[in-house]
Amino acid sequence: MVNVQGPWSPLIGRLSLGAIPDNPIIAGAFLFSAVLGVVILGYLTFGHKWGYLWREWLTTVDHKKIGVMYILIGLVMLFRGFIDAVMMRTQQVLADGPHSPGFLGAAHGYLLPYHFDQIYSAHGTIMILFAATPILVGLMNIIVPLQIGARDMAFPYLNALGLWLTAVGAALIMLSLFLGDFSHAGWVGLTPLTEMAYSPGVGVDYWIWAIQIASVGTTLGAANLIATIIKMRAPGMTWSRLPIFTWTSLSTNIIALTSFPVLGVALGLLGADRYFGTHFFTAGLGGNLMLYADLFWIWGHPEVYFVILPAFGMMSEIIPTFAEKPLFGYATMVAASFAIAGVSWSVWLHHFFTMGAGPSVNTFFSIATMIVGIPTGVKVFNWAFTVYHGRSRFETPMLWAVGALFMLLLGGLTGMMLAMPPINYSVHNSVFVVAHFHTMLMVVIYGIMGAVAYWFPKVFGFKLDEPLGKRFFWFFTAGTIMVFIPMYTSGFMGMTRRLDYIANPALLPFEIAEEIGIGLYVVSVYYFVRQLFVSVRDRASHRVGADAWGSARTLEWLTPSPVPFYNYAVTPRVHARDELVWRREQGLEAATAAHYEDILMPKNTPVPLVIGAFAMTLGFGLVWRIWWLTDASFLGIILTVIARSFVRDTDYVVRAGEVRKIEQGLRGNTPGTGGDGTQGGVGVWRPQESGS
């Protein structure tokens, strides 16, 4: 093993009291987290909720609950990443020019350079891998089985395991805030800064193991979703009838299944350098810095399409619903999704046009990057033709979908600019690139927010408050304009990225504008939280039936709202691409089954949670080099997996009479009546395992 700086002991590794940061900002964050944790624990304890939490959530294998927990993890990390963004923008507006004041020991602004480096590294890592990715995976978990008429995922146990491994990665990043530090080498892990000689602390180790463990969960989830789409489709759900969101989920998870192992290899080699003293990326000792850059971006650019393709699928579900028309160009939409997924593998080198590869190499990757615009343009025109002559209703989900379309146009046009090597040379490593990348990610965020508003009533049985949702949208949009348009401008003026101090006072007006945009974002967050609170408080008056919007088109809107734990009382037979429209035209929308049969469902199990707990201690032990804890945790994972392999009693039967009783209760509930516990959004999910 590589010798590390500072003390080390066999019992606690590198841990010491010095690992606790003395930064007042971090102390404030710890105090906030501690108070919030005490409040939550107090509610669970004094409200006698621990049994319910264990029985219904922590041990669940229900794809809907797992999806909700993925989304909750993503929202928590989204809030953390947003706070990092607030801190960065505030630092830059305070530290603009040589006469800018300093606070809290900083020469300019209020953040020390090393702390600022950790913040932008954490921000990028969190927003891509621990905010956007879990939310998207959560939405795919919830919606895809419903859209194809399945009762659950192909491998429910594996689905829960992927969730808890993702949670472990997020927990390690949150822990790094209060114990030790985080990587200061950027979210991409800039070599050689990630090597032990330049990062002797534990920050890079937190970064490596958080991503490595979570990426295993993402890979497992990708295999699960692919198997579900291929093997679990209802009778009549042919490939030509799959909803577009399911198609984009399939293409997305093919990317994940083939790209995340590349990231695992890159991090594994980097870990070998740090832990075993190898020199894969040490330029002076036979290594190659560009090897890491190639490996990372071979994963990193397909990852961009991994997050944006589901957003395209969400837009393709929302726009036809609120335009009250079929999606224009279904076949070309499917072809465009897979064309984007395919081309995504041949564009990674545009991230380093300036490395000196030569004009022929740069030309190839420039053309490959521009080619992505062709299938993307096909999608844009198809959405436009869908709206054309439609009866568009601009409810909250539609606003987010249209906003995503405008973000895509702006991000796509600037992407075409960056695909040209001469322009790329001019703005390389500038905040223009940062603005472009964030504009494309705004397509994802807008798609996510639209999807949450769109499918929320299907999951919980009541709509989100519409007026507050629109205020959230408009303030968020105003914030987006105020933050990123000035960033494009300052990027053209030569402002580089990752600056804790800005030497040119002429850039101050743009920084002030961006800070105003951050303020608008804060207001939008307030309206989002208020929307959730008011919607839950007034849920009785926002109850919905199976089709929450009155013009939905796909199969998931055939089920009651909220969806029972078995999804479909009788496996549906699909007759058309827009199945709900077909049934509506045939007068079968409200038809009920004449005969029910027993349903076989998977049992809840604590095993994924146990493996997740061992993975947490494994990651912690590796970060702090506590080898006995690492060995014990790894052994615990192996023994748990082996023990699980001997368990044969993994399913239970829901009797036909119980299914009939549940269905009669659900169908008897009308929107706005309040009702009993089965209307609360989770009561109908609870599996009755007594029938096993």
XYZ file of C-alpha atoms in Angstrom:
692
model
C 0.000 0.000 0.000
C 1.056 3.610 -0.611
C 2.254 5.398 2.498
C -0.009 8.338 3.367
C 0.764 11.660 4.960
C -0.194 12.143 8.587
C -1.018 9.637 11.315
C -2.453 6.202 10.659
C -3.458 3.461 13.082
C -4.690 -0.096 12.510
C -7.890 0.645 14.438
C -9.161 3.888 12.921
C -6.913 4.322 9.875
C -6.452 7.989 8.977
C -9.299 9.187 11.193
C -8.503 11.796 13.814
C -10.078 14.840 15.398
C -8.278 16.892 12.779
C -10.611 15.394 10.174
C -13.446 17.580 11.498
C -13.411 20.861 9.527
C -13.240 24.095 11.525
C -14.821 26.176 8.763
C -17.764 28.268 10.090
C -19.767 27.677 6.896
C -19.431 23.920 7.266
C -20.267 24.242 10.972
C -23.489 26.016 10.026
C -24.336 23.301 7.506
C -23.691 20.634 10.133
C -25.931 22.425 12.635
C -28.734 22.666 10.068
C -28.370 18.983 9.161
C -28.259 17.934 12.814
C -31.409 19.870 13.696
C -33.223 18.506 10.662
C -32.082 14.970 11.540
C -33.321 15.334 15.129
C -36.704 16.584 13.893
C -37.071 13.641 11.510
C -35.982 11.093 14.115
C -38.328 12.649 16.653
C -41.252 12.451 14.233
C -40.516 8.810 13.415
C -40.109 7.876 17.083
C -42.940 9.779 18.744
C -45.235 9.222 15.777
C -44.588 5.460 15.988
C -43.569 5.405 12.314
C -40.516 3.148 12.505
C -42.470 -0.043 11.884
C -44.296 1.505 8.953
C -41.046 2.882 7.515
C -39.315 -0.490 7.774
C -42.249 -2.523 6.489
C -43.404 -0.293 3.640
C -40.290 1.522 2.438
C -36.895 0.346 3.676
C -37.537 -3.286 2.760
C -39.812 -2.747 -0.243
C -39.260 -4.178 -3.708
C -42.252 -2.320 -5.199
C -40.929 -0.453 -8.245
C -43.136 2.573 -7.498
C -41.844 3.042 -3.969
C -38.286 2.437 -5.122
C -38.815 5.070 -7.800
C -40.140 7.555 -5.236
C -37.085 6.958 -3.021
C -34.762 7.463 -6.001
C -36.484 10.792 -6.641
C -36.247 11.809 -2.971
C -32.499 11.087 -2.988
C -32.174 13.127 -6.178
C -34.152 16.065 -4.764
C -32.071 16.163 -1.574
C -28.864 16.121 -3.605
C -30.330 18.691 -6.022
C -30.826 21.018 -3.055
C -27.244 20.397 -1.887
C -25.888 21.044 -5.391
C -27.984 24.216 -5.627
C -26.524 25.509 -2.357
C -23.059 24.900 -3.816
C -24.077 26.966 -6.866
C -25.321 29.784 -4.622
C -21.988 29.786 -2.791
C -19.974 29.877 -6.039
C -21.984 32.691 -7.580
C -21.830 34.707 -4.353
C -18.070 34.189 -4.080
C -17.484 35.423 -7.621
C -19.649 38.509 -7.271
C -17.836 39.417 -4.019
C -14.351 38.608 -5.341
C -14.495 40.638 -8.551
C -11.570 43.031 -8.939
C -8.424 43.739 -6.895
C -10.248 46.036 -4.476
C -12.952 43.520 -3.553
C -13.098 42.863 0.210
C -12.321 39.599 1.969
C -14.214 37.817 4.743
C -13.695 34.728 6.910
C -9.959 34.707 6.215
C -10.254 34.935 2.421
C -8.264 37.588 0.537
C -11.292 38.266 -1.666
C -14.843 37.111 -1.133
C -15.567 34.685 1.676
C -14.294 31.324 0.417
C -10.701 30.168 0.623
C -9.402 28.846 -2.735
C -9.144 25.241 -1.538
C -12.709 25.351 -0.196
C -13.948 26.911 -3.449
C -12.286 24.104 -5.417
C -14.119 21.501 -3.338
C -17.429 23.288 -3.846
C -17.283 23.334 -7.645
C -16.053 19.734 -7.659
C -18.937 18.649 -5.442
C -21.442 20.721 -7.434
C -20.645 19.019 -10.731
C -20.443 15.535 -9.251
C -23.722 15.928 -7.387
C -25.769 17.538 -10.128
C -24.860 14.982 -12.803
C -24.502 11.731 -10.878
C -26.500 12.190 -7.671
C -29.324 14.571 -8.614
C -30.262 14.226 -12.287
C -29.399 10.526 -12.587
C -31.368 9.267 -9.521
C -34.419 11.371 -10.412
C -34.416 10.057 -13.970
C -33.879 6.468 -12.819
C -36.698 6.948 -10.322
C -39.106 8.178 -12.977
C -38.161 5.288 -15.265
C -38.689 2.885 -12.354
C -42.170 4.190 -11.716
C -43.455 4.705 -15.238
C -41.883 2.088 -17.535
C -43.511 -1.007 -15.926
C -46.863 0.804 -15.963
C -46.497 1.833 -19.589
C -45.782 -1.708 -20.772
C -48.435 -3.392 -18.611
C -46.051 -5.156 -16.199
C -46.673 -5.849 -12.520
C -43.127 -4.956 -11.471
C -39.575 -4.894 -12.745
C -38.026 -8.066 -14.131
C -35.773 -8.339 -11.043
C -37.413 -6.575 -8.070
C -34.683 -7.581 -5.602
C -31.980 -6.250 -7.930
C -33.986 -3.062 -8.315
C -33.911 -2.436 -4.564
C -30.192 -3.220 -4.452
C -29.491 -0.591 -7.118
C -31.404 1.975 -5.048
C -29.419 1.368 -1.872
C -26.070 1.417 -3.667
C -27.022 4.786 -5.131
C -28.008 5.965 -1.657
C -24.591 4.884 -0.344
C -22.805 6.987 -2.951
C -24.917 10.019 -2.042
C -24.325 9.413 1.680
C -20.547 9.302 1.199
C -20.614 12.668 -0.554
C -22.736 14.176 2.212
C -20.428 12.700 4.840
C -17.393 14.288 3.172
C -18.853 17.672 4.048
C -18.485 17.036 7.778
C -15.643 14.530 8.047
C -12.504 15.131 6.027
C -12.933 17.014 2.766
C -13.983 16.472 -0.828
C -12.003 16.363 -4.060
C -10.634 19.681 -5.316
C -9.872 18.256 -8.789
C -13.210 19.037 -10.465
C -16.121 16.703 -11.069
C -14.189 15.033 -13.914
C -11.164 14.270 -11.712
C -8.498 16.313 -13.469
C -5.224 14.414 -13.653
C -2.632 14.746 -12.236
C -4.492 16.594 -9.438
C -6.159 13.332 -8.438
C -2.811 11.573 -7.939
C -1.587 11.065 -4.382
C 1.257 13.578 -4.750
C -1.212 16.423 -5.404
C -4.188 15.209 -3.342
C -2.778 13.442 -0.270
C -6.004 13.889 1.700
C -9.195 11.838 1.533
C -11.166 14.149 -0.778
C -10.354 12.279 -3.986
C -10.992 8.967 -2.193
C -14.505 10.124 -1.234
C -15.056 11.105 -4.861
C -13.781 7.778 -6.225
C -15.760 5.485 -3.954
C -18.996 7.495 -3.979
C -19.084 7.324 -7.777
C -17.771 3.753 -7.987
C -20.372 2.303 -5.614
C -23.261 4.323 -7.077
C -22.266 3.406 -10.637
C -22.593 -0.287 -9.755
C -26.177 0.457 -8.714
C -26.817 2.355 -11.946
C -25.425 -0.525 -14.016
C -27.620 -3.049 -12.203
C -30.620 -0.803 -12.728
C -29.845 -0.469 -16.439
C -29.729 -4.232 -16.932
C -32.990 -4.526 -15.000
C -34.838 -1.926 -17.054
C -33.633 -3.416 -20.340
C -34.789 -6.884 -19.271
C -38.123 -5.450 -18.103
C -38.827 -3.717 -21.415
C -37.823 -6.739 -23.484
C -39.460 -9.511 -21.452
C -42.299 -8.016 -19.366
C -44.497 -6.351 -21.998
C -48.212 -7.066 -21.846
C -49.918 -9.053 -24.633
C -50.283 -6.843 -27.682
C -47.562 -4.413 -26.555
C -45.493 -4.892 -29.690
C -42.373 -2.875 -30.431
C -44.389 -0.585 -32.684
C -46.756 0.221 -29.799
C -44.218 1.040 -27.116
C -44.655 4.576 -25.713
C -41.836 6.943 -26.619
C -40.769 7.349 -22.995
C -40.214 3.597 -22.834
C -38.209 3.736 -26.064
C -35.987 6.522 -24.717
C -35.613 4.606 -21.453
C -34.433 1.584 -23.420
C -31.874 3.583 -25.399
C -30.759 5.388 -22.236
C -30.147 2.182 -20.328
C -28.262 0.598 -23.209
C -25.933 3.597 -22.902
C -25.704 3.081 -19.135
C -25.044 -0.643 -19.370
C -22.192 -0.136 -21.826
C -20.666 3.111 -20.528
C -20.678 2.918 -16.730
C -18.273 -0.061 -16.719
C -15.801 2.200 -18.583
C -16.098 4.724 -15.756
C -15.513 1.877 -13.300
C -12.300 0.956 -15.110
C -11.076 4.575 -15.116
C -11.738 4.960 -11.396
C -10.261 1.518 -10.708
C -7.003 2.464 -12.401
C -6.956 5.788 -10.561
C -7.580 3.935 -7.302
C -4.677 1.605 -8.106
C -2.447 4.646 -8.514
C -3.537 6.058 -5.154
C -3.647 2.856 -3.128
C -1.068 0.533 -4.702
C 1.448 2.961 -6.149
C 0.914 2.081 -9.804
C 1.470 4.737 -12.455
C -1.295 4.425 -15.023
C -1.752 8.199 -15.107
C 1.594 9.443 -13.753
C 3.234 11.080 -16.760
C 6.768 11.040 -15.350
C 6.723 7.345 -14.510
C 5.486 5.727 -17.697
C 1.807 6.650 -17.347
C -0.364 8.698 -19.669
C -2.563 11.576 -18.558
C -4.593 11.399 -21.754
C -5.479 7.772 -21.006
C -7.613 8.968 -18.108
C -9.143 11.787 -20.172
C -10.088 9.334 -22.917
C -11.554 6.779 -20.518
C -13.493 9.368 -18.542
C -15.021 11.101 -21.550
C -15.746 7.850 -23.378
C -18.141 7.426 -20.468
C -18.779 11.125 -19.886
C -20.274 12.120 -23.187
C -22.616 9.145 -23.568
C -23.603 10.056 -19.993
C -24.815 13.422 -21.310
C -27.241 11.573 -23.574
C -28.037 9.149 -20.755
C -29.607 12.061 -18.887
C -31.096 13.948 -21.838
C -32.807 11.096 -23.716
C -35.312 10.412 -20.887
C -36.120 14.140 -20.889
C -36.886 13.856 -24.605
C -39.166 10.934 -23.784
C -40.957 12.957 -21.112
C -41.551 15.796 -23.559
C -42.907 13.266 -26.060
C -45.498 12.109 -23.497
C -46.480 15.536 -22.169
C -46.831 17.447 -25.467
C -49.339 15.051 -27.142
C -51.418 14.935 -23.961
C -51.812 18.697 -23.733
C -51.951 19.277 -27.496
C -54.676 16.584 -27.586
C -53.120 15.059 -30.695
C -51.105 11.930 -31.442
C -47.352 12.390 -31.436
C -46.204 13.340 -34.928
C -43.591 11.071 -36.519
C -43.562 8.170 -34.060
C -41.187 6.000 -36.128
C -38.736 8.850 -36.704
C -38.825 9.663 -32.978
C -37.757 6.111 -32.166
C -35.073 6.135 -34.849
C -33.800 9.526 -33.652
C -33.487 8.265 -30.061
C -31.295 5.358 -31.083
C -29.344 7.504 -33.548
C -28.479 9.901 -30.718
C -27.512 6.967 -28.479
C -25.302 5.520 -31.208
C -23.559 8.740 -32.210
C -22.937 9.552 -28.518
C -20.028 7.087 -28.568
C -18.149 8.959 -31.280
C -18.020 12.520 -29.949
C -16.018 12.364 -26.714
C -12.839 13.894 -28.121
C -14.507 17.268 -28.683
C -13.846 17.819 -24.965
C -10.162 18.308 -25.751
C -9.886 19.760 -29.244
C -6.924 21.803 -27.998
C -4.777 18.823 -26.998
C -2.941 18.777 -30.329
C -4.394 15.656 -31.945
C -4.239 17.278 -35.355
C -6.740 18.573 -37.923
C -7.856 15.173 -39.218
C -8.813 13.887 -35.761
C -10.482 17.171 -34.829
C -12.399 17.202 -38.109
C -13.764 13.694 -37.539
C -15.028 14.489 -34.041
C -16.318 17.879 -35.142
C -18.456 16.269 -37.858
C -19.587 13.493 -35.486
C -20.688 16.120 -32.973
C -22.627 18.061 -35.590
C -24.351 14.873 -36.737
C -26.051 14.677 -33.328
C -27.989 17.763 -34.386
C -29.775 15.846 -37.160
C -31.793 13.381 -35.017
C -32.227 16.076 -32.383
C -33.649 18.396 -35.032
C -36.013 15.618 -36.116
C -37.375 15.524 -32.580
C -37.804 19.297 -32.428
C -39.770 19.381 -35.682
C -41.904 16.433 -34.587
C -42.826 18.201 -31.349
C -43.621 21.364 -33.298
C -45.837 19.461 -35.756
C -47.560 17.747 -32.825
C -48.555 21.124 -31.412
C -49.499 22.502 -34.852
C -53.302 22.689 -35.188
C -53.624 21.064 -31.777
C -55.789 22.242 -28.898
C -52.879 23.099 -26.631
C -53.586 23.585 -22.930
C -50.729 25.291 -21.128
C -51.027 23.602 -17.779
C -47.901 23.277 -15.667
C -46.468 20.115 -17.300
C -46.896 21.664 -20.757
C -45.128 24.850 -19.662
C -42.126 22.816 -18.536
C -42.124 20.820 -21.785
C -42.200 23.963 -23.942
C -39.504 25.515 -21.743
C -37.366 22.416 -22.280
C -37.827 22.842 -26.031
C -36.499 26.415 -25.914
C -33.576 25.352 -23.716
C -32.796 22.647 -26.262
C -32.741 25.167 -29.106
C -30.352 27.476 -27.245
C -28.141 24.660 -25.991
C -28.136 22.933 -29.365
C -27.138 26.061 -31.280
C -24.270 26.837 -28.904
C -23.298 23.173 -29.069
C -22.972 23.458 -32.834
C -20.685 26.432 -32.266
C -18.499 24.476 -29.872
C -18.376 21.578 -32.339
C -16.275 23.792 -34.631
C -12.600 23.539 -33.562
C -11.744 27.207 -34.374
C -14.551 28.492 -32.135
C -13.732 25.838 -29.546
C -10.131 27.073 -29.448
C -11.386 30.602 -28.748
C -13.748 29.754 -25.876
C -12.059 26.609 -24.551
C -12.156 26.415 -20.734
C -14.316 29.542 -20.565
C -17.633 30.038 -18.842
C -19.232 30.025 -22.310
C -18.690 26.255 -22.251
C -20.132 26.145 -18.727
C -23.208 28.083 -19.876
C -23.719 25.726 -22.840
C -23.436 22.638 -20.672
C -25.853 24.044 -18.102
C -28.312 25.019 -20.817
C -28.369 21.414 -22.000
C -28.817 20.239 -18.425
C -31.710 22.678 -18.122
C -33.427 20.578 -20.794
C -33.138 17.704 -18.316
C -34.323 19.781 -15.341
C -37.276 21.202 -17.274
C -38.160 17.718 -18.473
C -37.923 16.353 -14.930
C -40.090 19.089 -13.438
C -42.654 18.624 -16.179
C -42.646 14.864 -15.629
C -43.035 15.250 -11.869
C -46.049 17.523 -12.353
C -47.434 15.216 -15.061
C -47.135 11.851 -13.304
C -47.457 13.026 -9.692
C -51.248 12.430 -9.626
C -50.762 8.940 -11.038
C -48.446 8.036 -8.153
C -50.150 9.849 -5.288
C -53.741 10.246 -6.443
C -53.943 14.055 -6.375
C -52.617 16.915 -8.484
C -49.998 19.446 -7.517
C -51.324 22.961 -6.968
C -51.543 24.607 -10.388
C -51.119 28.359 -9.559
C -48.077 27.703 -7.354
C -46.663 25.367 -9.997
C -46.845 28.134 -12.586
C -45.145 30.601 -10.247
C -42.418 28.042 -9.689
C -41.989 27.695 -13.466
C -41.826 31.408 -14.236
C -39.408 32.299 -11.446
C -37.224 29.329 -12.380
C -37.238 30.416 -16.029
C -36.398 34.010 -15.125
C -33.532 32.748 -12.972
C -32.241 30.583 -15.817
C -32.191 33.547 -18.204
C -30.506 35.852 -15.682
C -27.798 33.342 -14.764
C -26.775 31.878 -18.101
C -27.214 34.646 -20.697
C -24.653 36.847 -18.858
C -22.423 33.780 -18.520
C -22.419 33.299 -22.296
C -21.417 36.954 -22.645
C -18.616 36.911 -20.081
C -17.338 33.699 -21.654
C -16.961 35.498 -24.979
C -15.115 38.232 -23.095
C -12.534 35.719 -21.927
C -13.642 34.732 -18.422
C -12.326 31.265 -17.654
C -14.044 28.707 -15.484
C -13.257 27.653 -11.891
C -12.229 31.134 -10.706
C -12.455 31.935 -7.008
C -11.158 35.447 -7.780
C -11.901 37.506 -10.916
C -9.166 39.979 -11.714
C -11.110 41.964 -14.338
C -13.562 44.455 -12.740
C -15.299 44.895 -16.115
C -16.963 41.514 -15.533
C -18.725 42.684 -12.350
C -22.033 43.678 -14.059
C -22.374 40.167 -15.454
C -21.626 38.648 -12.049
C -24.255 40.880 -10.457
C -26.802 39.804 -13.076
C -25.992 36.153 -12.361
C -26.422 36.766 -8.621
C -29.852 38.278 -9.309
C -30.647 35.120 -11.260
C -29.606 33.026 -8.272
C -32.011 35.090 -6.166
C -34.803 34.276 -8.610
C -33.864 30.596 -8.327
C -34.185 30.877 -4.541
C -37.687 32.307 -4.948
C -38.560 29.454 -7.316
C -37.374 26.914 -4.739
C -39.664 28.585 -2.194
C -42.638 28.185 -4.533
C -41.695 24.559 -5.229
C -41.631 23.717 -1.522
C -44.812 25.681 -0.927
C -46.473 23.888 -3.849
C -45.672 20.502 -2.304
C -46.915 21.614 1.117
C -50.168 23.142 -0.140
C -50.847 20.212 -2.470
C -50.457 17.658 0.327
C -52.472 19.804 2.737
C -55.334 20.256 0.252
C -55.089 16.840 -1.386
C -58.732 16.021 -0.739
C -59.782 18.800 -3.123
C -57.256 17.792 -5.765
C -58.242 14.116 -6.068
C -58.139 12.670 -9.567
C -59.411 9.601 -11.332
C -57.445 7.197 -13.491
C -56.846 9.807 -16.225
C -55.742 12.839 -14.244
C -55.587 15.164 -17.273
C -58.602 13.991 -19.263
C -56.568 13.665 -22.451
C -53.803 11.195 -21.575
C -52.975 8.593 -24.193
C -50.793 5.794 -22.813
C -51.458 2.648 -20.830
C -50.395 3.829 -17.361
C -53.400 6.159 -17.205
C -55.708 3.140 -17.330
C -54.801 2.179 -13.763
C -56.419 3.779 -10.696
C -54.751 6.816 -9.146
C -52.810 6.079 -6.981
C -51.707 2.811 -8.527
C -52.306 -0.333 -6.424
C -49.262 -2.377 -5.459
C -50.021 -4.987 -8.141
C -50.394 -2.285 -10.868
C -53.022 -4.124 -12.941
C -55.750 -6.320 -11.480
C -55.819 -8.167 -14.793
C -52.929 -8.092 -17.232
C -54.107 -5.700 -19.965
C -54.272 -6.590 -23.631
C -52.977 -3.775 -25.805
C -54.792 -2.926 -29.035
C -53.188 0.318 -30.232
C -50.203 2.592 -29.823
C -52.290 5.103 -27.850
C -54.138 2.443 -25.905
C -56.137 4.764 -23.670
C -57.358 6.764 -26.691
C -58.417 3.531 -28.396
C -60.365 2.418 -25.327
C -61.916 5.845 -24.980
C -63.117 5.690 -28.584
C -64.473 2.167 -28.040
C -66.251 3.188 -24.840
C -64.046 0.836 -22.785
C -62.153 3.419 -20.729
C -64.009 2.613 -17.508
C -64.540 -1.096 -18.205
C -63.797 -3.429 -15.300
C -62.759 -7.055 -15.341
C -65.493 -9.662 -15.101
C -63.127 -12.216 -13.612
C -60.087 -11.886 -11.347
C -57.284 -14.356 -10.805
C -54.672 -14.836 -8.108
C -51.639 -12.564 -8.512
C -48.076 -13.632 -7.687
C -46.052 -10.745 -6.231
C -42.486 -10.496 -4.852
C -42.042 -10.338 -1.079
C -40.330 -7.473 0.653
C -36.797 -8.203 1.812
C -34.218 -6.399 3.982
C -31.299 -7.952 2.073
C -30.688 -5.001 -0.330
C -30.658 -2.621 2.642
C -28.192 -4.880 4.490
C -25.913 -5.036 1.446
C -26.197 -1.258 1.165
C -25.156 -0.875 4.809
C -22.119 -3.093 4.220
C -21.313 -1.088 1.064
C -21.430 2.090 3.153
C -18.947 0.773 5.704
C -16.844 -0.625 2.852
C -16.667 2.777 1.174
C -15.950 4.514 4.476
C -13.207 2.029 5.303
C -11.595 2.476 1.886
C -11.685 6.269 2.157
C -10.015 6.297 5.572
C -7.909 3.169 4.969
C -9.429 1.276 7.887
C -8.501 -2.120 6.523
C -10.202 -4.333 9.119
C -13.494 -2.507 8.428
C -12.963 -2.868 4.680
C -12.297 -6.604 4.966
C -15.230 -7.196 7.306
C -17.613 -5.208 5.085
C -16.545 -7.000 1.913
C -16.928 -10.357 3.657
C -20.334 -9.274 4.930
C -21.497 -8.469 1.387
C -20.322 -11.846 0.084
C -21.937 -13.793 2.929
C -25.195 -11.859 2.585
C -25.367 -12.565 -1.151
C -24.643 -16.263 -0.544
C -27.267 -16.459 2.209
C -29.825 -14.787 -0.064
C -29.165 -17.415 -2.748
C -30.577 -20.093 -0.422
C -33.865 -18.235 0.091
C -36.625 -19.769 -1.996
C -39.666 -18.186 -0.364
C -39.475 -14.886 -2.271
C -43.059 -14.496 -3.529
C -46.570 -14.396 -2.138
C -50.033 -14.733 -3.610
C -52.721 -12.065 -3.618
C -55.968 -14.001 -3.782
C -58.532 -13.164 -6.432
C -61.104 -12.223 -3.780
C -58.713 -9.703 -2.228
C -57.953 -8.218 -5.653
C -61.676 -7.830 -6.324
C -62.199 -6.132 -2.968
C -59.332 -3.679 -3.547
C -60.506 -2.883 -7.068
C -64.066 -2.254 -5.958
C -62.792 0.103 -3.275
C -60.569 1.954 -5.726
C -63.168 2.235 -8.460
C -65.718 3.417 -5.932
C -63.597 6.387 -4.901
C -64.441 9.531 -6.839
C -62.192 12.589 -7.060
C -62.600 15.062 -4.286
C -64.386 12.816 -1.797
C -61.511 12.509 0.651
C -62.170 8.892 1.422
C -60.268 6.550 3.669
C -56.649 5.526 3.932
C -56.595 3.827 0.568
C -56.838 7.246 -1.048
C -53.765 8.668 0.612
C -51.356 7.583 -2.071
C -49.529 4.786 -0.285
C -52.220 2.713 1.366
C -53.051 0.877 -1.837
C -49.390 0.048 -2.371
C -49.059 -2.024 0.792
C -48.678 -5.715 -0.145
C -50.700 -8.078 1.994
C -48.201 -10.910 2.354
C -50.489 -12.975 4.542
C -51.687 -14.757 1.459
C -48.312 -16.404 0.919
